[in-house]
mmCIF file of C-alpha atoms and ligand atoms in Angstrom:
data_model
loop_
_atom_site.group_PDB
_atom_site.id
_atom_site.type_symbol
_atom_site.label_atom_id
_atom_site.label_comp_id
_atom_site.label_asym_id
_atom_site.label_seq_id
_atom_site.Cartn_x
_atom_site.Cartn_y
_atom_site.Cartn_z
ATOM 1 C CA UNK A 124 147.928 120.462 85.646
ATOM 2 C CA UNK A 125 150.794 118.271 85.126
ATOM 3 C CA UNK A 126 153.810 119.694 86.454
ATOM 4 C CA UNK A 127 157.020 116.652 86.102
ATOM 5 C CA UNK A 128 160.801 117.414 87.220
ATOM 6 C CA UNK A 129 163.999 115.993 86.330
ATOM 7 C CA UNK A 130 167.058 117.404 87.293
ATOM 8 C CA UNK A 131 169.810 117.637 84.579
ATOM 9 C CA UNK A 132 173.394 118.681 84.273
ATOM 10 C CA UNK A 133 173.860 121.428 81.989
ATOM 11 C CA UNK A 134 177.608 122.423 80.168
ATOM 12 C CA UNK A 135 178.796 123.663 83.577
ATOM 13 C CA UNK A 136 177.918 120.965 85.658
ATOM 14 C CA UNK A 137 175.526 122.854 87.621
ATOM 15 C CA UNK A 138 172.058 121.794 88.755
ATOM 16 C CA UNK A 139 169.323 122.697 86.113
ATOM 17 C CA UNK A 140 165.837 121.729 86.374
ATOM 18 C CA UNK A 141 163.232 120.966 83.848
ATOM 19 C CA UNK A 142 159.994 121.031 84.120
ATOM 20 C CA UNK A 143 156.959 119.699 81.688
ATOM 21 C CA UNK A 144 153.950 121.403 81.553
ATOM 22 C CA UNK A 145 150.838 119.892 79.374
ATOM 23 C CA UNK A 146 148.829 122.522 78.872
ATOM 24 C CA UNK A 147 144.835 123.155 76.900
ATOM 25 C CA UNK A 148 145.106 125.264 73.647
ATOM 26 C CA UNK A 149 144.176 128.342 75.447
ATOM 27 C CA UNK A 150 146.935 128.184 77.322
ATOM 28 C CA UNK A 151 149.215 127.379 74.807
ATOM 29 C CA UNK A 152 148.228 130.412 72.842
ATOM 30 C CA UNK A 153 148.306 132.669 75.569
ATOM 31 C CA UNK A 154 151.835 131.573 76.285
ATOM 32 C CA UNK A 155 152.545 132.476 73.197
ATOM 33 C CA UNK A 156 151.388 136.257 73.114
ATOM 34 C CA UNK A 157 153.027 136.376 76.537
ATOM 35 C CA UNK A 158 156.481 135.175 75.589
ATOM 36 C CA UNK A 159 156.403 137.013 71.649
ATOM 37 C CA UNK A 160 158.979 139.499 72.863
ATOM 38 C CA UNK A 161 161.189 136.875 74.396
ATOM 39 C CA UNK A 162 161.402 134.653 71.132
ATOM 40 C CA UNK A 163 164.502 132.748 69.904
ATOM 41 C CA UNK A 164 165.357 130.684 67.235
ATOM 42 C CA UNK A 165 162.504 128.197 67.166
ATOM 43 C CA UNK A 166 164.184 124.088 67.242
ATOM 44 C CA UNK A 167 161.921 121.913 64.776
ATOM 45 C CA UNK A 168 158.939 120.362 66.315
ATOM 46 C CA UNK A 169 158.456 123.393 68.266
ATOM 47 C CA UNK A 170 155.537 125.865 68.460
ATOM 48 C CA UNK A 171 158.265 128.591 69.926
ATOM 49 C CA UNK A 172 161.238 128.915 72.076
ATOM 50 C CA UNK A 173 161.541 131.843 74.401
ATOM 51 C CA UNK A 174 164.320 133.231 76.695
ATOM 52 C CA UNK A 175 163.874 134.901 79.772
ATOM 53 C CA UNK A 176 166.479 135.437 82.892
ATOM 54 C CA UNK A 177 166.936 132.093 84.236
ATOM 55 C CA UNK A 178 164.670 130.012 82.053
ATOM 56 C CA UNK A 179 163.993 129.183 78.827
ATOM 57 C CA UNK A 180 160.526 127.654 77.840
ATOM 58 C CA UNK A 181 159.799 125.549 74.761
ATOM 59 C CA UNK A 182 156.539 124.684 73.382
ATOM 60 C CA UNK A 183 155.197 121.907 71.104
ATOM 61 C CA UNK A 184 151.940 121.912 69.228
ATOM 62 C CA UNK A 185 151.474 118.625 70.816
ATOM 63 C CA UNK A 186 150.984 121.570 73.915
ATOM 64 C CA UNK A 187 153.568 119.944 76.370
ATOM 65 C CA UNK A 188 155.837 123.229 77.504
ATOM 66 C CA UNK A 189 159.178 122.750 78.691
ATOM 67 C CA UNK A 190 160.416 124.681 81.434
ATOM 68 C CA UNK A 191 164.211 124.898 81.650
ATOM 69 C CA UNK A 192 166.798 126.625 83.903
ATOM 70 C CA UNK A 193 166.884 127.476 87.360
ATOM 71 C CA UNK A 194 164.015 129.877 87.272
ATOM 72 C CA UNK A 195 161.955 127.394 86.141
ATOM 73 C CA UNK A 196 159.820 126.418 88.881
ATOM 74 C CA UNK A 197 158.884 130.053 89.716
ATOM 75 C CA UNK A 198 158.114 130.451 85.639
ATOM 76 C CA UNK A 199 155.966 127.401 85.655
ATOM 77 C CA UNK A 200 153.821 127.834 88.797
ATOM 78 C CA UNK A 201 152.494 131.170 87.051
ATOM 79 C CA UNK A 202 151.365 129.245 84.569
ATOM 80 C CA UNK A 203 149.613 126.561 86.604
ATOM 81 C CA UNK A 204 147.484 129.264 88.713
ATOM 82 C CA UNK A 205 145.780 129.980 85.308
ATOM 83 C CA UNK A 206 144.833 127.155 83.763
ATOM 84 C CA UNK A 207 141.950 124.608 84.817
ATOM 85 C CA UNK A 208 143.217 120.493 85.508
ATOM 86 C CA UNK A 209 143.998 119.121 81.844
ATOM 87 C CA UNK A 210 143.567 115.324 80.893
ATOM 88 C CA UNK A 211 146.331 113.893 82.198
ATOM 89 C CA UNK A 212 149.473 112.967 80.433
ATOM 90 C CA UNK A 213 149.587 108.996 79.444
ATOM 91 C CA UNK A 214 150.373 107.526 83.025
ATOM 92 C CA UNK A 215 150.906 110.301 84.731
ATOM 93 C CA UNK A 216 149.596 111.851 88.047
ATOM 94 C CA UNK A 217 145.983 113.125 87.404
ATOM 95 C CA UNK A 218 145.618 116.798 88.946
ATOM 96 C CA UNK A 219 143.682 116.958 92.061
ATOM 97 C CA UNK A 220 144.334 113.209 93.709
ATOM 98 C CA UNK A 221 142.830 113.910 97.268
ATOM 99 C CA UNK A 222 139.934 115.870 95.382
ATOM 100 C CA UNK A 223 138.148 112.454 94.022
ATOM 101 C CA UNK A 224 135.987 112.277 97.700
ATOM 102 C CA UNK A 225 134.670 115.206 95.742
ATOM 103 C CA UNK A 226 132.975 113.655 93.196
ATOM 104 C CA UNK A 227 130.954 110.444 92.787
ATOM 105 C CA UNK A 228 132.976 107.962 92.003
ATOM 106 C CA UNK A 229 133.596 103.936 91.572
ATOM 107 C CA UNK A 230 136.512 102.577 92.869
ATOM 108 C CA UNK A 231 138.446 99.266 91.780
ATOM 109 C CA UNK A 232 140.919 97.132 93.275
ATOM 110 C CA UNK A 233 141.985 93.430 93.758
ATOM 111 C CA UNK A 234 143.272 91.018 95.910
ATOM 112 C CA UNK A 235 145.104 87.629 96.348
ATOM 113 C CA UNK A 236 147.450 88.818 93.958
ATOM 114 C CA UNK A 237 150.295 88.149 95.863
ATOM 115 C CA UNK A 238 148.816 84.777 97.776
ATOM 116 C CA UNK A 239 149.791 81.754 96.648
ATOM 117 C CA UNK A 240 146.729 79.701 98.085
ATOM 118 C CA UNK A 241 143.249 81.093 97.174
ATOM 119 C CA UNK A 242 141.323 82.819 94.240
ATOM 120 C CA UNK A 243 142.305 86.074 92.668
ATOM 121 C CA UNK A 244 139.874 88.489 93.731
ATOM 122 C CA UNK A 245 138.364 91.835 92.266
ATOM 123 C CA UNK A 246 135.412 94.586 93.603
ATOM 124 C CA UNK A 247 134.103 97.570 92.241
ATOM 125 C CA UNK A 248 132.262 100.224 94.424
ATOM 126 C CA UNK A 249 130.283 103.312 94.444
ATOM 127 C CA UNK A 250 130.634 106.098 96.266
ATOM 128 C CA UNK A 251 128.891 109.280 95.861
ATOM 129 C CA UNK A 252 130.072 111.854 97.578
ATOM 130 C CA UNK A 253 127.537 112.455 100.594
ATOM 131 C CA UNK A 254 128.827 108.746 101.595
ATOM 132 C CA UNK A 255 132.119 110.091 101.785
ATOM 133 C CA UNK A 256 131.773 110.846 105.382
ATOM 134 C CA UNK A 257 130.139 107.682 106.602
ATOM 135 C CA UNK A 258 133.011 104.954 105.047
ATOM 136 C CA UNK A 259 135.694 107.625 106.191
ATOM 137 C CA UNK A 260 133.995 107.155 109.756
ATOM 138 C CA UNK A 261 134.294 103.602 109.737
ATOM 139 C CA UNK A 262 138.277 103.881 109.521
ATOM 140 C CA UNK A 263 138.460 102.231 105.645
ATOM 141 C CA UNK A 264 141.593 102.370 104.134
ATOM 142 C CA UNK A 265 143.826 100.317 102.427
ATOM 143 C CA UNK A 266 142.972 97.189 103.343
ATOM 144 C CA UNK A 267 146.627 96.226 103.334
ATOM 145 C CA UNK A 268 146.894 98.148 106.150
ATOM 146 C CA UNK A 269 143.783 97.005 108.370
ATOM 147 C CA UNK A 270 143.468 93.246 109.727
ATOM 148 C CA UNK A 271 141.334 90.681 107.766
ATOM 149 C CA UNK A 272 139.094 90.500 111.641
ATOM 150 C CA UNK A 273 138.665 94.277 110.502
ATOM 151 C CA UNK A 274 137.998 94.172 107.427
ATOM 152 C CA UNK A 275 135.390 91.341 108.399
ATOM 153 C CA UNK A 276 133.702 93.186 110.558
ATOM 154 C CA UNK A 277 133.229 96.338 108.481
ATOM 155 C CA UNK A 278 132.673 94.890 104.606
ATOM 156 C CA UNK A 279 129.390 93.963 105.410
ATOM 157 C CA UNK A 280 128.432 97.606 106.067
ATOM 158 C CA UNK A 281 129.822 98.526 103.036
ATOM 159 C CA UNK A 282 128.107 96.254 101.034
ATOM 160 C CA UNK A 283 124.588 97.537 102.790
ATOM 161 C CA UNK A 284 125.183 100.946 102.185
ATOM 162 C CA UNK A 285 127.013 100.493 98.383
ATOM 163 C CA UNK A 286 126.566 99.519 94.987
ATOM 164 C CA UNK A 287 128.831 97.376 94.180
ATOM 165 C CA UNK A 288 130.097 94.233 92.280
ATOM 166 C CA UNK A 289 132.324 91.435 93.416
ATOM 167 C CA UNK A 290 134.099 89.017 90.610
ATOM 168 C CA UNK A 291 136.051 85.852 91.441
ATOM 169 C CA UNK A 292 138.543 84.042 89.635
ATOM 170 C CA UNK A 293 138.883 79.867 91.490
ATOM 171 C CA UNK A 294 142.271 78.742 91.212
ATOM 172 C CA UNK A 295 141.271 76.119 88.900
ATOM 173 C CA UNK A 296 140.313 78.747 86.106
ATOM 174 C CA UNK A 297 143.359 80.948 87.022
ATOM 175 C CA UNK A 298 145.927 78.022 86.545
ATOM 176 C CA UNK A 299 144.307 77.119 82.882
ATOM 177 C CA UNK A 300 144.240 80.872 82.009
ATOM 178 C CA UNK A 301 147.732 81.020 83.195
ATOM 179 C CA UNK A 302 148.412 77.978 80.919
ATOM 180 C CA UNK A 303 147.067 79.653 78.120
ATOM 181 C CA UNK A 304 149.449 82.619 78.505
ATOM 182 C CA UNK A 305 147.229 84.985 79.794
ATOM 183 C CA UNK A 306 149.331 86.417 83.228
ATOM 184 C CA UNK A 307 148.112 87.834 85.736
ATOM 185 C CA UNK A 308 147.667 91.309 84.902
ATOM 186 C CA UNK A 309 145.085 90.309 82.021
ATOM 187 C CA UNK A 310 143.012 88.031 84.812
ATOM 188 C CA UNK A 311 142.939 91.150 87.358
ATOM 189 C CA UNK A 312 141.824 93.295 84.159
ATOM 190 C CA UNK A 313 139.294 90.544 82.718
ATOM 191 C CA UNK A 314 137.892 90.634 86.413
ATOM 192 C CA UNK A 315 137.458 94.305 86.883
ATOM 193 C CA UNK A 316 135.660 94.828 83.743
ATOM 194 C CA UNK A 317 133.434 91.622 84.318
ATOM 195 C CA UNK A 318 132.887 93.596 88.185
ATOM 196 C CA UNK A 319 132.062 96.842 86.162
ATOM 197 C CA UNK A 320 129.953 95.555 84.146
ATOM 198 C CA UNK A 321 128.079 93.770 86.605
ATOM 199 C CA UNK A 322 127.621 97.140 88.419
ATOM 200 C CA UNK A 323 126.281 99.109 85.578
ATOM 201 C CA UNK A 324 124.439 96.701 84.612
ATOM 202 C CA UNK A 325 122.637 96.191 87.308
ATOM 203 C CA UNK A 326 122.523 100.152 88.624
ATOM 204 C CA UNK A 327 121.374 103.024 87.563
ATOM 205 C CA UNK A 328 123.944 106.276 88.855
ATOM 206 C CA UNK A 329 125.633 108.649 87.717
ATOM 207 C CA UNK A 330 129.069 108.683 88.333
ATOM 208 C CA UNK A 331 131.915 111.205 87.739
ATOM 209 C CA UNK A 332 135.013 108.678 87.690
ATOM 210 C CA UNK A 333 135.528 105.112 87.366
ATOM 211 C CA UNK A 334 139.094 105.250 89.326
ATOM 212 C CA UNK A 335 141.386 101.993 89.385
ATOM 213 C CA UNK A 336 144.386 101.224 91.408
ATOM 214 C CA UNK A 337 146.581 101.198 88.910
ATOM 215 C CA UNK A 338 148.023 97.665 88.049
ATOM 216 C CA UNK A 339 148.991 98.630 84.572
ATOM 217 C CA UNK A 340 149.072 101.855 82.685
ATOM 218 C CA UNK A 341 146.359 102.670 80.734
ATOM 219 C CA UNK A 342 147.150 101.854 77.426
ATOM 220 C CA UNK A 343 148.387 98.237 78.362
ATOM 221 C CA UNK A 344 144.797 98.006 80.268
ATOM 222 C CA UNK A 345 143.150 98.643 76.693
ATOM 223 C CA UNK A 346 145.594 96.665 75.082
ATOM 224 C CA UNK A 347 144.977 93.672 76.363
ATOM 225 C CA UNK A 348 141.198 93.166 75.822
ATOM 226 C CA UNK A 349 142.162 94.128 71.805
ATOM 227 C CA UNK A 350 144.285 91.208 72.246
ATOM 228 C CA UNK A 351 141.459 88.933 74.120
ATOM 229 C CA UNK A 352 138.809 90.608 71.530
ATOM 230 C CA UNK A 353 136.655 91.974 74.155
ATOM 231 C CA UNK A 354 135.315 95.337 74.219
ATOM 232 C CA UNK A 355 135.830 96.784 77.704
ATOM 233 C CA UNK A 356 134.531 99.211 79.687
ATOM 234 C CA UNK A 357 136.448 102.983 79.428
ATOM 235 C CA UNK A 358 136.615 105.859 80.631
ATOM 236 C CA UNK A 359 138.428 104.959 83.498
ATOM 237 C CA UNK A 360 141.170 106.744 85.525
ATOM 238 C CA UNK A 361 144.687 104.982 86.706
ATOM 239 C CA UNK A 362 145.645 105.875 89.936
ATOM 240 C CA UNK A 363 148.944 104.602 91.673
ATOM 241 C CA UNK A 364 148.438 103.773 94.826
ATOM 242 C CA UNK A 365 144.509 105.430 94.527
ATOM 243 C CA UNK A 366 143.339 103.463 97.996
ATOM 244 C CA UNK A 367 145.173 106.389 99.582
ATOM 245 C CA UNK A 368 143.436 109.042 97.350
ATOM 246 C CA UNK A 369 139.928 107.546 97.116
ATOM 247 C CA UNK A 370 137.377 106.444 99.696
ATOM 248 C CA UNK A 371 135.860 104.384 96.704
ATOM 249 C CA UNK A 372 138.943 102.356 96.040
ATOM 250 C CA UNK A 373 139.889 102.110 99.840
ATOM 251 C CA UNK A 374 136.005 100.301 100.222
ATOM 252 C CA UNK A 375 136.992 98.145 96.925
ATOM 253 C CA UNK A 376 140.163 96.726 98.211
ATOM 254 C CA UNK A 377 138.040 95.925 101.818
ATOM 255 C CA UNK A 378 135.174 93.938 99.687
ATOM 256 C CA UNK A 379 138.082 92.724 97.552
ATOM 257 C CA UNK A 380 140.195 91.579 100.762
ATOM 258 C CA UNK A 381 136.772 90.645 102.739
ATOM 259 C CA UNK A 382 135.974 87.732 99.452
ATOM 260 C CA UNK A 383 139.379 87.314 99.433
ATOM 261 C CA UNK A 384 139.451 85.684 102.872
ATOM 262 C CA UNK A 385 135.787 84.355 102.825
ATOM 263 C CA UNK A 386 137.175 82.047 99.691
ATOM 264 C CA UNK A 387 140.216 81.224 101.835
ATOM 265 C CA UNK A 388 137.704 80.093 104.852
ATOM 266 C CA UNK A 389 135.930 77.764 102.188
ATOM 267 C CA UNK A 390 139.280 76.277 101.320
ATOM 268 C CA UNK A 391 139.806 75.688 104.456
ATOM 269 C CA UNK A 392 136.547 73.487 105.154
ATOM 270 C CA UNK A 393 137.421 71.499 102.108
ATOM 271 C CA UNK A 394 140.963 70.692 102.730
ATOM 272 C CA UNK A 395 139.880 70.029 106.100
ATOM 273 C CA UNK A 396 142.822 72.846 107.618
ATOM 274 C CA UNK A 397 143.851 76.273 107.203
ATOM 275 C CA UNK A 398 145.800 77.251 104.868
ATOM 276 C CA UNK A 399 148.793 80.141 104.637
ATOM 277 C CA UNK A 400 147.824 83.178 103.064
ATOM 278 C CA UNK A 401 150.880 85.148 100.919
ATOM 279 C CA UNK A 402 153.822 83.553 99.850
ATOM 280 C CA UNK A 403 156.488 82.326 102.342
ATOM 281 C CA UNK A 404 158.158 79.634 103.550
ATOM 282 C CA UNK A 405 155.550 78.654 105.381
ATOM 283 C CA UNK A 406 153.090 78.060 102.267
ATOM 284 C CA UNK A 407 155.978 76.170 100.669
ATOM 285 C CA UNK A 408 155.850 73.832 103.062
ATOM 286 C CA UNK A 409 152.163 73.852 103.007
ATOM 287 C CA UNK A 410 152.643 73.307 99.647
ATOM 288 C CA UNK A 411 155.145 70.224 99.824
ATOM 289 C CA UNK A 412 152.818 68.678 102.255
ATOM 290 C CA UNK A 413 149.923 68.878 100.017
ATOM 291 C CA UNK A 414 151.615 67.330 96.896
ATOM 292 C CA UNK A 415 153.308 64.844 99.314
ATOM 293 C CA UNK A 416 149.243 63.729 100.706
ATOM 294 C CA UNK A 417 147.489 63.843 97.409
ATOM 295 C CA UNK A 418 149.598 64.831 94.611
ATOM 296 C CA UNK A 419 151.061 67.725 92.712
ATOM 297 C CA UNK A 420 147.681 67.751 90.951
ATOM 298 C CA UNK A 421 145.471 68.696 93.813
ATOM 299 C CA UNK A 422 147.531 72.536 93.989
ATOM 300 C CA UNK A 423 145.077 73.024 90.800
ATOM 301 C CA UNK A 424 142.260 73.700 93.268
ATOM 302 C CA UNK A 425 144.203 75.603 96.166
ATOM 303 C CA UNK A 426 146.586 77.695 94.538
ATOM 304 C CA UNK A 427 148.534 79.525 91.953
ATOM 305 C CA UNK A 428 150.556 76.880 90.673
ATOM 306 C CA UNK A 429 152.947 79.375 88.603
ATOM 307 C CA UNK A 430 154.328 80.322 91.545
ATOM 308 C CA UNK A 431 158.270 79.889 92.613
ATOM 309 C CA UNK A 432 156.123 77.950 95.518
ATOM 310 C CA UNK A 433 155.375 74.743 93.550
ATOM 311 C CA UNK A 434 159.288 74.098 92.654
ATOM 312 C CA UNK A 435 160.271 75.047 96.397
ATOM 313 C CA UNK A 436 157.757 72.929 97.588
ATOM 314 C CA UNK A 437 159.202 70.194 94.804
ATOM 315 C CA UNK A 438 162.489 71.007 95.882
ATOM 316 C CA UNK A 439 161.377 70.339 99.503
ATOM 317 C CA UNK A 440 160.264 66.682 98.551
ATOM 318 C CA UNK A 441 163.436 65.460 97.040
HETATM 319 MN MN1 MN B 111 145.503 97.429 94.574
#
């Protein structure tokens, strides 16, 4: 159940709240024989309007109810007790977040997004819900909050104990993507479904969610393979934030993080140093020095050259 606030000003500048409610036909029509006594005037687009002390609700056959007044919240939360979780609304909060260790589920989620050296990185992984327990034992969560040492030691148990699917995306191939026009949001969705694919492919599960940190909402997700003519996997569920609200996606961003820095160890050997991870001034003078030793060309194979880094490190030169 969706429940969404906003707080208005009504005519006498006092605080009035409104709720929205998206509700299953059942409940739609119940609300209506509940509130038939209570009818008003009905606005157009509206399945009814009813008026009770403190609150007026209006429905829509498009079954979104809106709460109004300040006895709104107590109105509404009568009507969330009785129904079951409804698909959720566009982009908005699925029912139930913390509920997903619940179920069996695949989690998605990305990294080097925000580094200006390295690949852009993407994982899916499955995890049924007897598993729950063991990752939560090995203290995964978002792997922005656990050191790449950590995450080193533990994605390797992961991967023993998981499916799962692991897509990179070389700086090289990023940069001419980029150049093509496809930004970065496309590349992290091209590489989850190529990860998701992989993994049902090559598995047979069942699952009860395919949940991914949400990058994008949904319907720019879909959007963009129409534009790319690809048919994608569905079905899946956008989550902001989900690391914190699935063990699946906490384990995706560690694989993600863990190939993340593996890739960055392999740059290292072949540039012969280590380089910067993130964005900072540090990598833009990483950066200056490498155009300065071999040439603005040679970024190409180390990092995101869109990046405000390549005209700091430019700027650096002059
Ligand atoms: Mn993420």
């Amino acid at each position: 159940m969706i429940k969404l606030r906003m707080i208005i000003w009504n005519e006498r500048n006092d605080l009035m709240s409104v709720y929205t409610l998206l509700v299953d036909q059942k409940t739609l029509d119940t609300m209506a024989d509940f509130y038939q006594d209570y009818t008003v005037k009905t606005p157009s687009h509206a399945k009814f309007q009813a008026k009770i002390t403190g609150c007026t609700i209006t429905a829509y056959n498009s079954k979104k109810v809106v709460f109004q007044g300040k006895n709104a919240e107590q109105e509404i939360t009568l009507w969330q007790a009785l129904q079951q979780p409804v698909k959720q609304m566009k982009t908005k909060q699925v029912p139930h977040l913390t509920h997903f260790d619940n179920f069996d589920c695949i989690g998605c989620d990305e990294s080097g997004v925000g580094d200006y050296f390295g690949p852009l990185t993407a994982a899916c992984v499955y995890v049924p819900k007897q598993q729950t327990d063991k990752l939560k034992q090995l203290g995964i969560m978002d792997s922005k909050q656990m050191t790449d040492e950590y995450i080193c030691k533990i994605a390797p148990t992961i991967m023993e104990s998981c499916y799962h699917a692991i897509t990179i995306l070389p700086n090289e191939k990023y940069n001419q993507l980029q150049a093509k026009g496809i930004n970065g949001h496309m590349m992290k969705a091209l590489l989850h479904n190529q990860a998701l694919q992989k993994l049902l492919n090559d598995q047979t599960f069942t699952f009860d969610y395919i949940i991914m940190d949400q990058f994008v909402n949904e319907s720019t997700y879909y959007r963009y393979f129409k534009t790319l003519q690809i048919s994608p996997i569905t079905g899946l569920t956008f989550i902001p934030k989900a690391e914190g609200h699935s063990i699946a996606v906490a384990a995706a961003s560690v694989l993600a993080r863990y190939t993340y820095v593996k890739a960055m160890d392999k740059l290292a050997s072949k540039y012969g140093k280590t380089l910067p991870k993130g964005a900072s001034k540090t990598v833009d003078h990483f950066a200056a020095e490498i155009i300065h030793t071999h040439g603005e060309s040679c970024l190409q194979i180390y990092a995101k050259v869109h990046f405000a880094t390549t005209q700091k490190a430019l700027e650096l030169l002059k």
